[in-house]
């Protein structure tokens, strides 16, 4: 049986000191958003929420998107991150309102860009994404979602329909005081280059990826 990996602690979350700094219109290929910029004074990260339409407070369609330079900017097929970001932006526009919180400092599930590239090199040698992090002496998942919860609170959001396949992301938001009315699947068709990575996320990190059953014959 494949070992499951626990990645989030159970201690009570600490409140994060987040300040709204700027609100600017941001026309994109997906639609016209408002880019709301924040400073996370605790970690020193600059954060941004892309807000579309009049979002209200309850059951807001939301994506918490972890920064992924290789996927989001370079179109890497090692992961599905870039496609998930594009899908989420299209989804909130189609919905008529919603929020995509782009979480900087989350690169490589929180280990940073260079460490992520080192882990990718180990994966090319045969380790899976969990084994690679552990081989480097790094946590499997170091992400914290306190800043995301504070941003949503600042935007007046009390409950969300969360676009995510990761149940731990839902658990983290609830611990930080944001209710999750629904978890909306964000399923991207796999390719030869990411099928092993996606299987590891399902088998060891508990991501809900039922669409992988249709490609179970892939090596």
PDB file of N, CA, C and O in Angstrom, residues 6 14 37 51 60 96 111 127 134 149 159:
ATOM      1  N   UNK A   6       1.145  13.042   5.668  1.00  0.00           N
ATOM      2  CA  UNK A   6       0.493  14.162   6.326  1.00  0.00           C
ATOM      3  C   UNK A   6       1.361  15.402   6.152  1.00  0.00           C
ATOM      4  O   UNK A   6       2.565  15.346   6.394  1.00  0.00           O
ATOM      5  N   UNK A  14      -2.042  31.001  13.752  1.00  0.00           N
ATOM      6  CA  UNK A  14      -1.792  32.360  14.203  1.00  0.00           C
ATOM      7  C   UNK A  14      -2.327  33.340  13.164  1.00  0.00           C
ATOM      8  O   UNK A  14      -2.282  33.081  11.971  1.00  0.00           O
ATOM      9  N   UNK A  37      -3.720  44.521  -4.158  1.00  0.00           N
ATOM     10  CA  UNK A  37      -2.393  44.162  -3.673  1.00  0.00           C
ATOM     11  C   UNK A  37      -2.281  44.271  -2.164  1.00  0.00           C
ATOM     12  O   UNK A  37      -2.788  45.215  -1.546  1.00  0.00           O
ATOM     13  N   UNK A  51      -9.911  40.055  -8.401  1.00  0.00           N
ATOM     14  CA  UNK A  51     -11.338  40.056  -8.083  1.00  0.00           C
ATOM     15  C   UNK A  51     -12.125  40.377  -9.342  1.00  0.00           C
ATOM     16  O   UNK A  51     -11.826  41.353 -10.045  1.00  0.00           O
ATOM     17  N   UNK A  60     -18.716  32.419  -2.367  1.00  0.00           N
ATOM     18  CA  UNK A  60     -17.962  33.075  -3.443  1.00  0.00           C
ATOM     19  C   UNK A  60     -17.054  32.043  -4.113  1.00  0.00           C
ATOM     20  O   UNK A  60     -16.366  31.266  -3.440  1.00  0.00           O
ATOM     21  N   UNK A  96     -19.432  35.138 -13.369  1.00  0.00           N
ATOM     22  CA  UNK A  96     -19.855  36.527 -13.225  1.00  0.00           C
ATOM     23  C   UNK A  96     -19.217  37.223 -12.049  1.00  0.00           C
ATOM     24  O   UNK A  96     -19.277  38.457 -11.942  1.00  0.00           O
ATOM     25  N   UNK A 111       8.750  25.381  -0.668  1.00  0.00           N
ATOM     26  CA  UNK A 111      10.196  25.186  -0.437  1.00  0.00           C
ATOM     27  C   UNK A 111      11.055  26.161  -1.232  1.00  0.00           C
ATOM     28  O   UNK A 111      12.262  26.232  -1.024  1.00  0.00           O
ATOM     29  N   UNK A 127      12.809   9.509  -8.397  1.00  0.00           N
ATOM     30  CA  UNK A 127      12.057   9.737  -7.172  1.00  0.00           C
ATOM     31  C   UNK A 127      10.717  10.389  -7.495  1.00  0.00           C
ATOM     32  O   UNK A 127      10.583  11.077  -8.506  1.00  0.00           O
ATOM     33  N   UNK A 134      11.812  14.999   0.570  1.00  0.00           N
ATOM     34  CA  UNK A 134      12.375  14.384   1.767  1.00  0.00           C
ATOM     35  C   UNK A 134      13.866  14.107   1.592  1.00  0.00           C
ATOM     36  O   UNK A 134      14.651  14.257   2.538  1.00  0.00           O
ATOM     37  N   UNK A 149      -6.595  33.527   4.004  1.00  0.00           N
ATOM     38  CA  UNK A 149      -7.807  33.741   4.800  1.00  0.00           C
ATOM     39  C   UNK A 149      -7.973  35.207   5.169  1.00  0.00           C
ATOM     40  O   UNK A 149      -9.082  35.755   5.110  1.00  0.00           O
ATOM     41  N   UNK A 159     -17.717  32.829   3.214  1.00  0.00           N
ATOM     42  CA  UNK A 159     -17.727  31.424   2.812  1.00  0.00           C
ATOM     43  C   UNK A 159     -17.424  31.335   1.320  1.00  0.00           C
ATOM     44  O   UNK A 159     -17.727  32.255   0.553  1.00  0.00           O
TER      45      UNK A 159
END
